[in-house]
XYZ file of C-alpha atoms in Angstrom:
423
model
C -29.056 -16.157 -11.516
C -31.580 -13.368 -11.253
C -32.180 -14.117 -7.569
C -28.442 -14.002 -6.863
C -28.140 -10.608 -8.556
C -31.156 -9.376 -6.605
C -29.594 -10.550 -3.331
C -26.317 -8.834 -4.183
C -28.229 -5.659 -4.991
C -30.071 -5.878 -1.682
C -26.738 -6.375 0.100
C -25.294 -3.345 -1.710
C -28.303 -1.200 -0.789
C -28.093 -2.466 2.815
C -24.440 -1.433 2.982
C -25.224 2.011 1.538
C -27.723 2.671 4.343
C -26.228 5.540 6.430
C -26.847 3.676 9.691
C -24.911 0.606 8.594
C -22.258 2.464 6.613
C -21.498 4.793 9.509
C -21.633 1.853 11.927
C -19.235 -0.080 9.698
C -16.617 2.671 9.707
C -17.004 3.332 13.426
C -16.773 -0.385 14.154
C -13.768 -0.757 11.845
C -12.140 2.199 13.570
C -12.714 0.709 16.998
C -11.529 -2.719 15.873
C -8.349 -1.225 14.422
C -7.908 0.729 17.658
C -8.257 -2.481 19.653
C -5.845 -4.260 17.302
C -3.269 -1.487 17.573
C -3.752 -1.475 21.333
C -3.250 -5.236 21.438
C -0.030 -5.033 19.417
C 1.076 -2.026 21.453
C 0.794 -3.934 24.729
C 2.451 -7.026 23.253
C 5.487 -4.928 22.329
C 5.372 -3.026 25.617
C 5.270 -6.293 27.590
C 8.427 -7.457 25.785
C 10.337 -4.198 26.316
C 9.148 -3.147 29.779
C 8.623 -4.849 33.147
C 5.110 -5.577 34.489
C 5.659 -2.860 37.095
C 6.497 -0.306 34.394
C 3.492 -1.440 32.359
C 1.303 -1.077 35.451
C 2.500 2.477 36.142
C 2.068 3.394 32.462
C -1.513 2.097 32.359
C -2.370 4.336 35.290
C -0.707 7.350 33.618
C -2.671 6.702 30.429
C -5.902 6.185 32.375
C -5.284 9.401 34.305
C -4.771 11.364 31.093
C -7.948 9.890 29.597
C -9.880 10.698 32.767
C -8.783 14.340 32.601
C -9.853 14.529 28.938
C -13.188 12.943 29.802
C -13.772 15.633 32.418
C -12.548 18.418 30.136
C -15.001 17.728 27.310
C -17.922 18.766 29.561
C -20.376 16.968 27.279
C -19.549 19.021 24.179
C -18.655 15.888 22.220
C -22.302 14.828 22.381
C -23.443 18.359 21.547
C -21.336 18.233 18.382
C -23.389 15.257 17.181
C -26.667 16.766 18.353
C -26.195 20.308 16.984
C -24.155 19.839 13.788
C -27.346 19.194 11.767
C -29.103 22.361 12.989
C -26.381 24.979 13.652
C -23.280 26.417 12.000
C -20.815 23.527 12.208
C -17.729 25.757 12.324
C -19.159 27.693 15.276
C -20.133 24.546 17.154
C -16.752 22.898 16.555
C -14.671 25.999 17.295
C -16.533 26.729 20.523
C -16.149 23.100 21.632
C -12.392 23.141 20.962
C -11.798 26.361 22.916
C -13.843 25.308 25.950
C -12.366 21.801 26.023
C -8.794 23.099 25.765
C -9.413 25.491 28.653
C -10.825 22.762 30.881
C -8.017 20.400 29.842
C -5.521 22.845 31.311
C -7.548 23.350 34.484
C -8.223 19.668 35.226
C -4.711 18.695 34.131
C -3.150 21.096 36.630
C -5.492 19.890 39.377
C -4.468 16.288 38.751
C -0.740 17.066 38.682
C -0.865 19.156 41.855
C -3.002 16.528 43.577
C -1.071 13.450 42.387
C 0.005 12.686 45.939
C -3.667 12.434 46.909
C -5.027 10.637 43.829
C -2.251 8.057 43.483
C 0.814 8.351 45.746
C 2.860 5.994 43.546
C 2.761 8.553 40.726
C 3.961 11.584 42.650
C 7.669 10.952 42.010
C 7.114 10.724 38.249
C 5.968 14.316 37.853
C 8.907 16.657 37.317
C 8.421 20.126 35.833
C 9.267 18.746 32.376
C 7.032 15.682 32.632
C 4.142 17.780 33.971
C 4.464 20.115 30.994
C 4.449 17.168 28.596
C 1.412 15.724 30.346
C -0.538 18.944 29.759
C 0.464 18.984 26.079
C -0.550 15.333 25.687
C -3.879 15.996 27.401
C -4.721 18.913 25.088
C -3.696 16.938 21.992
C -5.787 13.989 23.168
C -8.828 16.205 23.734
C -8.601 17.932 20.335
C -8.086 14.633 18.491
C -11.065 13.192 20.360
C -13.380 16.067 19.358
C -12.163 15.896 15.758
C -13.064 12.205 15.651
C -16.544 12.962 17.003
C -16.933 15.694 14.366
C -16.075 13.211 11.600
C -18.740 10.844 12.919
C -21.310 13.651 13.156
C -20.520 14.690 9.576
C -20.985 11.069 8.477
C -17.349 11.074 7.384
C -16.477 8.138 9.588
C -13.855 7.113 7.030
C -11.836 10.111 8.275
C -12.317 8.812 11.794
C -10.752 5.554 10.615
C -7.812 7.349 8.989
C -7.302 9.348 12.177
C -7.170 6.173 14.218
C -4.704 4.495 11.860
C -2.329 7.395 12.404
C -2.689 6.998 16.168
C -1.209 3.510 15.696
C 2.185 5.211 15.328
C 2.507 4.812 19.116
C 3.733 1.264 18.508
C 6.770 2.515 16.589
C 7.753 4.835 19.444
C 7.984 2.157 22.155
C 11.493 1.001 21.331
C 13.267 4.387 21.068
C 11.608 5.553 24.301
C 12.245 2.340 26.267
C 15.037 3.984 28.274
C 12.428 6.187 29.959
C 10.713 3.237 31.658
C 7.002 3.706 32.364
C 7.105 7.233 30.956
C 8.367 5.776 27.674
C 5.085 3.894 27.231
C 3.109 6.971 28.221
C 5.180 9.215 25.963
C 4.568 6.921 22.987
C 0.830 7.384 23.413
C 1.122 11.138 23.981
C 3.295 11.807 20.917
C 0.918 9.779 18.731
C -1.895 12.078 19.878
C 0.103 15.126 18.805
C 0.628 13.660 15.329
C -3.044 12.703 15.120
C -4.170 16.187 16.134
C -2.118 17.884 13.407
C -3.422 15.540 10.717
C -6.999 15.713 12.006
C -6.944 19.508 11.768
C -6.227 19.181 8.043
C -9.084 16.716 7.590
C -11.429 19.027 9.496
C -10.736 21.794 6.974
C -11.225 19.335 4.123
C -14.624 18.481 5.630
C -15.713 22.099 5.205
C -15.302 23.276 8.792
C -13.394 26.495 9.349
C -11.106 26.699 12.369
C -12.328 29.328 14.806
C -11.037 30.298 18.219
C -14.087 32.263 19.294
C -16.770 31.143 21.730
C -20.428 31.345 20.737
C -22.268 32.099 23.980
C -25.646 31.517 22.343
C -24.676 27.969 21.378
C -23.316 27.290 24.852
C -26.516 28.567 26.439
C -28.704 26.551 24.092
C -26.722 23.343 24.499
C -25.937 23.739 28.211
C -28.594 21.391 29.557
C -27.970 18.773 26.886
C -24.179 19.043 27.286
C -24.280 18.957 31.081
C -26.573 15.954 31.203
C -24.561 14.020 28.649
C -21.368 15.115 30.388
C -22.561 13.312 33.501
C -23.724 10.340 31.448
C -20.417 10.130 29.575
C -18.504 10.429 32.818
C -20.527 7.703 34.520
C -20.122 5.411 31.492
C -16.419 5.885 30.896
C -14.896 6.863 34.235
C -14.900 3.320 35.703
C -12.640 2.189 32.830
C -10.156 4.864 33.927
C -10.648 4.858 37.692
C -10.381 1.094 38.232
C -6.717 0.793 37.093
C -5.829 3.519 39.601
C -7.749 1.655 42.315
C -5.941 -1.596 41.466
C -2.581 0.179 41.646
C -3.382 1.671 45.035
C -4.855 -1.539 46.523
C -3.113 -4.471 44.804
C 0.058 -2.911 43.362
C 1.590 -2.119 39.964
C 1.853 -5.733 38.739
C -1.839 -6.386 39.429
C -2.697 -3.105 37.673
C -0.892 -4.386 34.575
C -2.665 -7.773 34.646
C -6.052 -6.112 35.113
C -5.533 -3.511 32.403
C -4.387 -6.027 29.803
C -7.310 -8.392 30.524
C -9.733 -5.464 30.406
C -8.234 -4.138 27.149
C -8.740 -7.476 25.402
C -12.282 -7.869 26.796
C -12.988 -4.306 25.650
C -12.834 -5.606 22.063
C -16.330 -6.930 22.715
C -17.509 -3.623 24.172
C -16.676 -1.718 20.987
C -19.425 -3.518 19.054
C -22.381 -2.009 20.979
C -20.496 1.266 21.392
C -19.954 1.708 17.640
C -23.458 0.720 16.557
C -25.227 2.700 19.297
C -23.153 5.774 18.364
C -24.319 5.432 14.777
C -27.887 5.024 16.076
C -27.523 8.349 17.913
C -26.194 10.036 14.757
C -29.019 8.707 12.580
C -31.668 9.642 15.147
C -30.224 13.156 15.417
C -30.409 13.509 11.629
C -34.095 12.602 11.491
C -33.871 8.900 10.713
C -36.574 6.507 11.908
C -35.659 5.857 15.526
C -37.895 2.817 15.804
C -36.430 1.029 12.791
C -32.871 2.092 13.583
C -33.157 0.785 17.150
C -34.422 -2.612 16.027
C -31.766 -2.942 13.323
C -29.032 -1.767 15.669
C -29.970 -4.320 18.328
C -30.016 -7.171 15.803
C -26.662 -6.110 14.359
C -25.044 -5.860 17.798
C -25.944 -9.365 18.922
C -25.290 -10.904 15.490
C -21.682 -9.736 15.835
C -21.355 -10.075 19.592
C -22.445 -13.637 20.290
C -19.928 -15.367 17.966
C -17.152 -13.116 19.311
C -18.018 -14.007 22.923
C -17.914 -17.720 22.124
C -14.540 -17.468 20.384
C -12.901 -15.383 23.112
C -14.337 -17.536 25.905
C -12.572 -20.615 24.573
C -9.442 -19.012 23.123
C -8.938 -15.969 25.366
C -5.967 -17.562 27.120
C -4.216 -17.896 23.769
C -4.841 -14.204 23.037
C -3.542 -13.126 26.453
C -0.588 -15.472 26.041
C 0.505 -13.507 22.977
C 1.093 -10.529 25.245
C 2.927 -12.573 27.877
C 2.528 -15.819 29.769
C 2.314 -13.969 33.074
C -0.647 -11.963 31.743
C -2.462 -15.148 30.687
C -1.722 -16.839 34.017
C -2.851 -13.890 36.135
C -5.578 -12.350 33.982
C -7.454 -15.149 32.199
C -9.899 -15.889 35.015
C -10.787 -12.192 35.199
C -11.065 -12.046 31.409
C -13.542 -14.934 31.241
C -15.785 -13.288 33.814
C -15.628 -9.901 32.109
C -16.662 -11.082 28.651
C -20.102 -11.956 30.043
C -20.564 -8.247 30.725
C -20.697 -7.678 26.958
C -23.978 -9.595 26.744
C -25.755 -7.149 29.080
C -23.941 -3.913 28.244
C -25.635 -3.389 24.799
C -29.012 -2.879 26.469
C -27.654 0.137 28.352
C -25.843 1.489 25.272
C -28.867 1.293 22.946
C -31.142 2.681 25.669
C -28.721 5.596 26.128
C -28.618 6.358 22.391
C -32.414 6.428 22.185
C -32.753 8.675 25.228
C -30.157 11.090 23.826
C -32.121 11.446 20.607
C -35.304 11.987 22.634
C -33.399 14.515 24.781
C -34.394 12.644 27.959
C -31.090 13.246 29.654
C -32.320 13.053 33.242
C -33.220 9.378 32.899
C -29.780 8.690 31.446
C -28.019 10.452 34.299
C -29.919 8.409 36.880
C -29.310 5.077 35.139
C -25.627 5.602 34.442
C -25.066 7.147 37.857
C -26.443 3.946 39.360
C -24.157 1.788 37.185
C -21.149 3.942 38.101
C -21.839 3.730 41.840
C -22.445 -0.014 41.676
C -19.376 -0.739 39.575
C -16.881 1.335 41.537
C -18.313 0.348 44.914
C -18.580 -3.366 44.129
C -15.148 -3.371 42.480
C -13.549 -2.099 45.669
C -15.377 -4.646 47.828
C -14.798 -7.591 45.486
C -11.179 -6.626 44.800
C -10.348 -6.712 48.494
C -12.038 -10.102 48.904
C -11.278 -11.869 45.616
C -8.335 -10.054 44.028
C -8.492 -8.754 40.450
C -11.086 -11.365 39.400
C -13.457 -9.619 41.802
C -13.542 -6.648 39.432
C -15.045 -8.942 36.810
C -17.788 -9.926 39.248
C -18.476 -6.226 39.806
C -18.825 -5.563 36.055
C -21.285 -8.410 35.520
C -23.428 -7.643 38.569
C -23.610 -3.918 37.753
C -24.816 -4.403 34.181
C -27.245 -7.200 35.067
C -28.850 -4.790 37.513
C -28.904 -2.080 34.812
C -30.822 -4.397 32.455
C -33.364 -5.064 35.209
C -33.745 -1.323 35.864
C -34.231 -0.581 32.147
C -36.789 -3.376 31.891
C -38.725 -2.080 34.888
C -38.567 1.494 33.556
C -39.846 0.388 30.156
C -42.697 -1.657 31.599
C -43.839 0.842 34.227
C -43.818 3.780 31.833
C -45.230 1.612 29.051
C -42.784 3.077 26.560
C -43.675 1.562 23.197
C -42.060 1.980 19.832
C -45.282 3.407 18.459
C -46.450 5.369 21.485
C -43.974 8.208 21.160
C -43.789 10.428 18.116
C -39.997 10.514 18.427
C -39.969 6.795 17.652
C -41.439 7.196 14.183
């Protein structure tokens, strides 16, 4: 009896550990996001045609790409500088700069729609363009608020924020008459609701809203922000660029099949993403980087391997819930893509460690290589093998990244005890 109580106490203490507690909430948030996304696309597939779904996925990807560009790395600076600077100043400056760049990049995308994706040019009227800009700004602000909650170790607020974003499911039916823009509008309106609620939670967290720009903070964080901006772009942009490439090369239906298969496979990607994010937070707050890295790696694969096995054998059933055509056209791609999740954690954990150590240059080079490989190979393989070729590109790119990280580690003889930042 005493041993059982001791084990329960150990489990309780383990769960109270900031690394695991923060990881748990981030992981739960990402899982709920994936679940809401899964339900969202099931409903969308029932109410809209594959062509409309394909166009909508590209609109959503385009909006996310603009937001990714607009953050200019300030999301990572929020995590890095919250512990050492005035949080209200850091957050307020980040919001102002990101909103400004959201407008700039949003206008560039709208005006250049004919160049970026000709099939979208007829969708943008004056009204729809205005809504797109509003959705982009709301998306960006909600995104930064979520990062602030994580940095504050209030990841439970991040979870609440994400639950509210699930309201997009309820908007699909009343907006169905708008076609592809109805799907896109559902997502955009949910971001507006999330932004309003998140602003209230930000105040509750002790951060004062400010619309001023602290030039000293920008100057101090410039190198870190710029480097992580490039890293974040290289890591995330392929997820957003590839649907546009599929639309332009293979058509709207293929874009829908690819996006749905990718979205389900992405459930596996959220495990290393959540835990490595928590690793970055703990390292930035002075936690033992060596111990946190080891524990993070063990936790990632303990969760990942069973999930890979389950989805490998039952992925067709999951895709079939969205629609039989998605299972028939996307399952082969899906099976190839889930193998990427076994190699991707190495790059994610490596990136978190390098961010804590402020070795941004190495991160830029590694993730730039992955980006170039993934986008380049995806184009080549897509032309030769169809959408399943994109899966081949994902696997090959991350296998090469693991080899590069291994070579870098061995040649530089980076050891867990040989660097004071690993203590």
